[in-house]
Structure formats: structure tokens, C-alpha cells
Coordinates of C-alpha atoms and ligand atoms in Angstrom, one line a residue:
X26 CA -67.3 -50.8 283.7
X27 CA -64.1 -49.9 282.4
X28 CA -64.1 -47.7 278.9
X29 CA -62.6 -50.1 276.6
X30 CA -65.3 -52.6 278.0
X31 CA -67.7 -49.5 277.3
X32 CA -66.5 -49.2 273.5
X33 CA -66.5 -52.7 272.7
X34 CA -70.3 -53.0 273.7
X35 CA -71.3 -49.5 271.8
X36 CA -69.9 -51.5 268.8
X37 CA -71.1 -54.5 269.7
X38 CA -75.2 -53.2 270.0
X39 CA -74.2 -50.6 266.8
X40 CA -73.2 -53.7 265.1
X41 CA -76.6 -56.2 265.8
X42 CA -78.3 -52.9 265.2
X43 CA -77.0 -52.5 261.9
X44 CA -77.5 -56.1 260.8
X45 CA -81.1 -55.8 260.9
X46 CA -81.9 -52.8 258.9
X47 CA -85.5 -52.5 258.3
X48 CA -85.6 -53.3 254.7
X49 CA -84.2 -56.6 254.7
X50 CA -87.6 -57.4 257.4
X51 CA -89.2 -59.2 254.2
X52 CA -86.6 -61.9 254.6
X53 CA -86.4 -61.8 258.2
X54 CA -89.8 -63.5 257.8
X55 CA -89.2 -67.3 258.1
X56 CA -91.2 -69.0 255.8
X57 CA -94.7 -70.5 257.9
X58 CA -96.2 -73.9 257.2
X59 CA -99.7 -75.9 257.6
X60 CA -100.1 -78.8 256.7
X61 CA -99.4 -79.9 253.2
X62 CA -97.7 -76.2 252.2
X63 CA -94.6 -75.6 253.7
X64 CA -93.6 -72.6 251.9
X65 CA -96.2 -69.5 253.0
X66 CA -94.2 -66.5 252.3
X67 CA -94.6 -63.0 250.6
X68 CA -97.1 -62.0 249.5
X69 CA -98.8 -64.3 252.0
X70 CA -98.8 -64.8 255.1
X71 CA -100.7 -66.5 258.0
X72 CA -102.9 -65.1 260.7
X73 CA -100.2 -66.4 263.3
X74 CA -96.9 -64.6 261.2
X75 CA -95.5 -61.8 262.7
X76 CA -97.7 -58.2 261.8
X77 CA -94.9 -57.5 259.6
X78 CA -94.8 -60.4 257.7
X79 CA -96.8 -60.7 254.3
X80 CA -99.3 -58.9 252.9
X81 CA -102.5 -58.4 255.0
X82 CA -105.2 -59.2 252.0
X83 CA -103.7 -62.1 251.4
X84 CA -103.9 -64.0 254.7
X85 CA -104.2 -67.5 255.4
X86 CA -105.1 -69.1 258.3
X87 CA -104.6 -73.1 259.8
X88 CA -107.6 -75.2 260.8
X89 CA -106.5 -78.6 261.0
X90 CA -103.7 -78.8 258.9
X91 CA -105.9 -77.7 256.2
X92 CA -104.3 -74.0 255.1
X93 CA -107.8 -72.0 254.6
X94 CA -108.2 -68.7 252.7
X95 CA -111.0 -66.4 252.7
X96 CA -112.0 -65.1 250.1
X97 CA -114.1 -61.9 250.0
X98 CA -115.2 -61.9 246.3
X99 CA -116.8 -58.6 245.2
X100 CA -120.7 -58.3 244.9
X101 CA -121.4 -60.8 246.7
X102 CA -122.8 -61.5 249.9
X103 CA -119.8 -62.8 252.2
X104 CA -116.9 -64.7 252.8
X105 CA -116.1 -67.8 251.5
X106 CA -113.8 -70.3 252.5
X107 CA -111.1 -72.0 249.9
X108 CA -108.8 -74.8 250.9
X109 CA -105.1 -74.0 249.5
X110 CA -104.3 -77.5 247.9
X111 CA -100.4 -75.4 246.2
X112 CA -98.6 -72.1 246.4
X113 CA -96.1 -72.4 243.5
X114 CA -94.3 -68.8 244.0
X115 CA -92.5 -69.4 240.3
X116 CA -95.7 -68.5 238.6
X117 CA -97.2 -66.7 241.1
X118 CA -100.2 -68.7 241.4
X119 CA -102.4 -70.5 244.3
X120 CA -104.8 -73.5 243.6
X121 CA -108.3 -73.3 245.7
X122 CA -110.3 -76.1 246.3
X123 CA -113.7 -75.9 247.1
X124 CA -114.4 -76.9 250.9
X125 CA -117.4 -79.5 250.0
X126 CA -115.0 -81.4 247.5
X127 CA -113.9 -84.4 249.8
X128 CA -110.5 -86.6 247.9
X129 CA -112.6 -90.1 249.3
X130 CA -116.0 -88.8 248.0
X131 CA -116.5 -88.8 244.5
X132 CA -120.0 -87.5 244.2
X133 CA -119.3 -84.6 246.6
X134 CA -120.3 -81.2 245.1
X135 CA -118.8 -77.4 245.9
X136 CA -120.7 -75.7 248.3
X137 CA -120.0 -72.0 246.8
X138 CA -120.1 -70.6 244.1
X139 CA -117.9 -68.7 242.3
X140 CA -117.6 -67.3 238.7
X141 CA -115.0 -65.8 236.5
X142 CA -116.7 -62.4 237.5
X143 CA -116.3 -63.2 241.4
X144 CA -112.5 -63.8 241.8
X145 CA -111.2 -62.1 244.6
X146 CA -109.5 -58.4 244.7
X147 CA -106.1 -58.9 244.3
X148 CA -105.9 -62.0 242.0
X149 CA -106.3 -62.9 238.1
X150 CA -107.1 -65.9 236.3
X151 CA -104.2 -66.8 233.9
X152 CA -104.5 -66.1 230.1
X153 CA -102.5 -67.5 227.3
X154 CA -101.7 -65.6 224.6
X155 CA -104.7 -65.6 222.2
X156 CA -106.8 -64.9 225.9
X157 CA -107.1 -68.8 226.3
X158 CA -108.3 -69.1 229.9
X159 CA -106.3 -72.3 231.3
X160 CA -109.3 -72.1 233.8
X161 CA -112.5 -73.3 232.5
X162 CA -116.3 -73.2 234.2
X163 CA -118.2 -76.1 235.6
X164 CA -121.8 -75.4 235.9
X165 CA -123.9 -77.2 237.9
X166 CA -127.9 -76.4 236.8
X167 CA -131.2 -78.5 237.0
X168 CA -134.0 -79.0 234.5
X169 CA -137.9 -80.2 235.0
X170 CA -136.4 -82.5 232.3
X171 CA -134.2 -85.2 231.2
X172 CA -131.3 -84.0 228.6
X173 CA -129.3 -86.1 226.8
X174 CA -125.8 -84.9 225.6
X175 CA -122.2 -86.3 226.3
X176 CA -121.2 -83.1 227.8
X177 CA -123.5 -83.0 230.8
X178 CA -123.0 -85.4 233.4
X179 CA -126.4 -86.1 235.5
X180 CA -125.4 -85.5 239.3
X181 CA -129.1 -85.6 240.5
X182 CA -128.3 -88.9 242.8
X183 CA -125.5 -87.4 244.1
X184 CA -127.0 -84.1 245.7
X185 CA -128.6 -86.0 248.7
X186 CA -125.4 -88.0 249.2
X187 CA -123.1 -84.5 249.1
X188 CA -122.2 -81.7 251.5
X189 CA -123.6 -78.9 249.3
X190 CA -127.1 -78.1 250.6
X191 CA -126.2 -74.9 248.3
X192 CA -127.2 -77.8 245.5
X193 CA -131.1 -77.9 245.7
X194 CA -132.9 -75.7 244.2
X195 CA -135.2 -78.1 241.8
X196 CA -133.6 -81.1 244.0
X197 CA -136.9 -83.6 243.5
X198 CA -138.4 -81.9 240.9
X199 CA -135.8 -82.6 237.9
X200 CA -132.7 -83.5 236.7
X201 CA -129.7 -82.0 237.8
X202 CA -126.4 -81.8 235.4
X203 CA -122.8 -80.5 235.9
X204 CA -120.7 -79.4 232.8
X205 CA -117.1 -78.1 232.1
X206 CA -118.6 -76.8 228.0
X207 CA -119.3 -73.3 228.2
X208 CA -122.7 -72.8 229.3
X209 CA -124.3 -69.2 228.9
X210 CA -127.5 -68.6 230.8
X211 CA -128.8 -67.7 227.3
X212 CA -128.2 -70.8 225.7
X213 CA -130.1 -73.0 228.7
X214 CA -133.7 -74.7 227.6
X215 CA -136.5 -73.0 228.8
X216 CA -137.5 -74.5 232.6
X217 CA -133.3 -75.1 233.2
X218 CA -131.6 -72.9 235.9
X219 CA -127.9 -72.7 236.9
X220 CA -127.5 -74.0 240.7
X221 CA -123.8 -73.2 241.2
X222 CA -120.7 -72.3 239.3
X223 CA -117.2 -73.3 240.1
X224 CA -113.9 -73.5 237.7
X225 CA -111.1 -75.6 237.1
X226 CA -107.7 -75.6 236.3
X227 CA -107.4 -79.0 235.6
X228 CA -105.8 -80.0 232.2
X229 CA -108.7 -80.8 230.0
X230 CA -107.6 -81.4 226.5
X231 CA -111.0 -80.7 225.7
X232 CA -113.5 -78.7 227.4
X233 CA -116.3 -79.8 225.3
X234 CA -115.1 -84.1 225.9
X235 CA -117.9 -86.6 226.9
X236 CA -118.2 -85.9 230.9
X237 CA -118.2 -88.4 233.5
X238 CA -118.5 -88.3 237.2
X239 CA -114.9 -89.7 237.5
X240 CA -113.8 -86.4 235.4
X241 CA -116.1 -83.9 237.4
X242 CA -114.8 -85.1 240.4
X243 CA -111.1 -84.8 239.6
X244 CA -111.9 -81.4 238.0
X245 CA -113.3 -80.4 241.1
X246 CA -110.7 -81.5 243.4
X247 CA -107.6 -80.5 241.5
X248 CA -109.6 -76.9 242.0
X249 CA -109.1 -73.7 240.4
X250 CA -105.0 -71.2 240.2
X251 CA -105.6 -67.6 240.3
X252 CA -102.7 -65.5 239.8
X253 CA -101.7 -62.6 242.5
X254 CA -98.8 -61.5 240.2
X255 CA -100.3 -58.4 238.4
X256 CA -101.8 -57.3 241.4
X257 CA -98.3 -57.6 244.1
X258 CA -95.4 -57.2 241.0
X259 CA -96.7 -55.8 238.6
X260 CA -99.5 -53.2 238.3
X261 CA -98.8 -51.9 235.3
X262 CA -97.8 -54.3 233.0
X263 CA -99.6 -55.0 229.3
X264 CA -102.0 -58.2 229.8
X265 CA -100.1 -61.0 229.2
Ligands
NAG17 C1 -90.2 -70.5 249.1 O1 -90.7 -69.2 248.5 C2 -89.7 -68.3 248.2 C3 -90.4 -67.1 247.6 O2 -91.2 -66.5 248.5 C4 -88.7 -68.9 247.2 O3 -87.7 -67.9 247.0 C5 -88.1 -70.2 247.7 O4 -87.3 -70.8 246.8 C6 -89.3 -71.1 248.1 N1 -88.7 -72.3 248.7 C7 -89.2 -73.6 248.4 C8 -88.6 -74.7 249.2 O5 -90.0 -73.7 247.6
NAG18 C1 -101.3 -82.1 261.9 O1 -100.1 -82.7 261.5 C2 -99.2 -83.1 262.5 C3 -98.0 -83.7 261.8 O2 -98.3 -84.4 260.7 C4 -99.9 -84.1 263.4 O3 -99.0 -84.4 264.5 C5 -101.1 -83.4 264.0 O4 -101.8 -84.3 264.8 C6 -102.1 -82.9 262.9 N1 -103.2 -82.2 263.5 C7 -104.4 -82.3 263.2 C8 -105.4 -81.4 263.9 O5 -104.8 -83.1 262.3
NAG19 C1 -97.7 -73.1 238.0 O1 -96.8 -74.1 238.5 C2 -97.3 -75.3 238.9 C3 -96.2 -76.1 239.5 O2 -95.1 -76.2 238.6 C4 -98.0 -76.0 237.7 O3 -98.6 -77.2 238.2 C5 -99.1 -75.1 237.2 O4 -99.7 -75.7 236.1 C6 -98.5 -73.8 236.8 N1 -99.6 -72.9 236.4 C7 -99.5 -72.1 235.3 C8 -100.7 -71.3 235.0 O5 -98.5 -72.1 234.6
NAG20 C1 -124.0 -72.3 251.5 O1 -123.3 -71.2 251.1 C2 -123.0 -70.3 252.1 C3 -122.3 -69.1 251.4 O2 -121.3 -69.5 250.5 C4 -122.1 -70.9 253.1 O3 -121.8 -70.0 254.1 C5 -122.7 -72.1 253.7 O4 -121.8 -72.8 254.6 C6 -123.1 -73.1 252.6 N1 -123.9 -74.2 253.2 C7 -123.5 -75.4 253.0 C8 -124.3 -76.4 253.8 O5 -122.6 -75.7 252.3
NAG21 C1 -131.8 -87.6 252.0 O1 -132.2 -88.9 251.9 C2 -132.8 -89.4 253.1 C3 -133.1 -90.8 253.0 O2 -132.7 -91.4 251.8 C4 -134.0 -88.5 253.5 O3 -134.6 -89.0 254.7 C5 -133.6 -87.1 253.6 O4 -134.7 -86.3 253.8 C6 -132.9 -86.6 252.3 N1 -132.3 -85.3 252.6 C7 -132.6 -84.3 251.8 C8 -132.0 -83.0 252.1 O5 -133.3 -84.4 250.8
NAG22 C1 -118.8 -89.6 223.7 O1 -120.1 -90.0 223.9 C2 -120.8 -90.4 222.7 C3 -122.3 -90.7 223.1 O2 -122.4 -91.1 224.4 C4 -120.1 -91.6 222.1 O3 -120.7 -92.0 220.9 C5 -118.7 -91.2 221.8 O4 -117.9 -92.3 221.3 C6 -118.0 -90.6 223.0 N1 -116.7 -90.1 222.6 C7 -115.6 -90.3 223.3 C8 -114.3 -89.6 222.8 O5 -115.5 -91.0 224.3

């Protein structure tokens, strides 16, 4: 090897060497895809993803085309599995849907639950000024009774014909409702328990509108946006 051919290649490795410093790795990582999102990037990243891609407690993972994440909400008694219907980066926000919500099914019911109280480490819900939650409750709960009121909805045929086994605690002895009102243990008649929580982020002009299984259905699978921004960008900002 002759020296200039020597020189050339010491700048030739100092130069690919120096075109990869180690902070720009963040955008080294090419964006991954599954399925329906095509844009899994920082903070998240999939199980697949280079180790140094993303941020670990907020992995995703691919079954099926379906992007899955696993939630590991606090208190409770393990994991639960969320499919990832949008990542919209601009907002820092990701919309769950419930895994026992099929799109053809319109009687299917959640199969976990999860409350304002249970969102997983890391995330937020999103609140307006004047602490407005965009995300509202849906409680599903049974009674030895029937109730009558435009804001339950009476799901009790459907719980045979759905995937959420999770749904049966008074299953032949009552009547079982789903609402999107607010709905406090405290204000439930004597006899009535709650079966399941979920939430929605779906537009509801008004959370305490007549119900109907058409509305509870697309409630349920528009699913639910928790925010990750406070939490990757900003840890000590004012609440919003
Ligand atoms: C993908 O996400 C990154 C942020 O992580 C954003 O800058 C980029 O515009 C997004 N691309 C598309 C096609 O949404
Ligand atoms: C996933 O989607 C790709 C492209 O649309 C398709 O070729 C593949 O068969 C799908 N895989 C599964 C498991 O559905
Ligand atoms: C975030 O952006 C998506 C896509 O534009 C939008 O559908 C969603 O309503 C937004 N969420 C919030 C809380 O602004
Ligand atoms: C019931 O809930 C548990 C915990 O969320 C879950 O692991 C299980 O798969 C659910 N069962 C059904 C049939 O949905
Ligand atoms: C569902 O209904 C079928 C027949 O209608 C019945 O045989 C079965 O036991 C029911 N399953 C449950 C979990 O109640
Ligand atoms: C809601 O339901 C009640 C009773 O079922 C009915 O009288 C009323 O007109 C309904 N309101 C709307 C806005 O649909």
C-alpha cells in the first residue's frame, strides 16, 4: 500500500466515522411500521427496532399487522393489551382500542378495564383549559333490575354474543347497562355493581345524550388518546 493510498483511506474511515456521531443516532432510526401505522418513531419504538431506537417503556410490538401495546397500569394485577388504532406525533398522543372491540361486531364489549386512575406510567389524558377531559368514561354495570333512562343503553343480550367473559358478573341474574354520563359508584341504586370501565375519546357533543348501541359501539372502537408529552418533553411544565 503506497502512503498516499494510506492517507486517502485514514480520511476516508475519519470521514464515515465522523458522519455518524452518536448524537444524531435518534434520526439514524428509520421510522418502523405495522400494519395500519407507518410512522413508529421516538418516543416509540417496536420490539424488533434496533436497542437504540426509542424509548424502552414505550414499546410496541406486531402481531398480525395489528401494532399491540402493553400496558402495565399501576395497582393492578397485570398486563393488558391495547391495539394502537393512530400515533399522531403533532399532539403527542396515541389512540388505544380495547382488544374485544371487533369494527364488524357491534355488540362486542372491552375485555379490560381501565379507569382514569389506571393509565399507564408515562402517559396523561388530555385536559382543556377549564380541566375538561376530552376523554370521557363508559361504564358498563348490572342491576337485579330493570332501569329506565336515556342515558344507559341495556347491553344484557349482547354479553353472551361478545368476547368479554370479563362482562358477567350478574350475567343471568339482571340487567346489564353501558353509559358514557358520569357514573360514581356512590350514585348507583342499591343491588347495581359496575362490571367494567373503559373511556373514550370520541367526540361526543354531549356526554349525558340518549345512548344507543350504534353510539357505544363507535365510542368503543374509536377508543381512548393518552398523551406521552409531559412525561418524554416536558417534565416540568404547568398543567395545561
Ligand atoms: C413521523 O414522525 C416524525 C416524528 O417522530 C415526524 O417528524 C414526521 O413528520 C412523521 N412523518 C409522517 C409521514 O407522519
Ligand atoms: C400483513 O399485511 C401485508 C401487506 O398488506 C400482507 O401481505 C400480509 O399477509 C399481512 N399479514 C397478516 C398476518 O395478516
Ligand atoms: C390529535 O391529532 C389527531 C389527528 O389530527 C386528532 O384526530 C386528535 O383529535 C388530536 N387530539 C387532541 C387531543 O387534540
Ligand atoms: C379478562 O381480563 C384479563 C385481565 O385483563 C385478561 O388477561 C383476559 O384475557 C380477559 N379474558 C377475556 C376472555 O377477555
Ligand atoms: C351462550 O349461549 C349459549 C346458547 O345460547 C349457551 O349454550 C351458553 O352456555 C352461553 N354461554 C354463556 C357463557 O353464558
Ligand atoms: C332521548 O330519549 C327520550 C326518551 O327516550 C326522548 O323523549 C328524547 O326525545 C330523546 N332525545 C334526543 C335528543 O334524541
Amino acid at each position: 500500500m503506497s502512503g498516499e493510498t494510506k492517507i486517502l483511506l485514514t480520511i476516508l474511515i475519519f470521514m464515515q466515522l465522523s458522519g455518524t456521531p452518536f448524537a444524531d443516532q435518534r434520526q439514524q432510526c428509520v421510522p418502523s411500521s405495522c400494519g395500519n401505522i407507518h410512522n413508529i418513531s421516538y418516543p416509540f419504538r417496536l420490539k424488533s427496532d434496533p436497542k437504540h431506537c426509542g424509548n424502552e417503556n414505550y414499546e410496541l410490538s406486531c402481531e398480525g399487522n395489528r401494532t399491540i401495546f402493553t400496558i402495565f397500569p399501576h395497582n393492578w394485577y397485570g398486563s393488558l393489551n391495547y391495539y394502537v388504532q393512530a400515533i399522531n406525533y403533532a399532539n403527542s398522543t396515541i389512540r388505544l382500542v380495547d382488544p374485544g372491540i371487533r369494527d364488524q361486531v357491534i355488540c362486542s364489549l372491552p375485555q379490560n378495564s381501565i379507569t382514569f386512575y389506571t393509565i399507564p406510567l408515562g402517559f396523561n389524558l388530555i385536559i382543556r383549559p377549564h380541566f375538561v377531559h376530552l376523554t370521557v368514561p363508559i361504564t358498563l354495570f348490572s342491576c337485579p333490575f330493570a332501569l329506565n333512562s336515556p342515558v344507559f343503553v341495556e347491553i344484557t343480550n349482547c354479553l353472551n354474543k361478545s368476547y368479554a367473559s370479563n362482562v358477567s358478573s350478574d350475567l343471568f341474574k339482571g340487567h346489564t347497562y353501558a353509559t358514557m354520563a358520569e357514573l360514581s359508584p356512590s350514585n348507583l341504586k342499591v343491588g347495581c355493581s359496575v362490571d367494567l370501565m373503559s373511556m373514550t375519546s370520541w367526540r361526543i357533543q354531549d356526554a349525558n345524550a340518549n345512548i344507543s348501541i350504534l353510539s357505544l359501539h363507535n365510542a368503543l372502537a374509536y377508543g381512548f388518546e393518552i398523551s406521552w408529552f409531559r412525561h418524554v418533553y416536558c417534565t416540568k411544565c404547568p398543567l395545561e
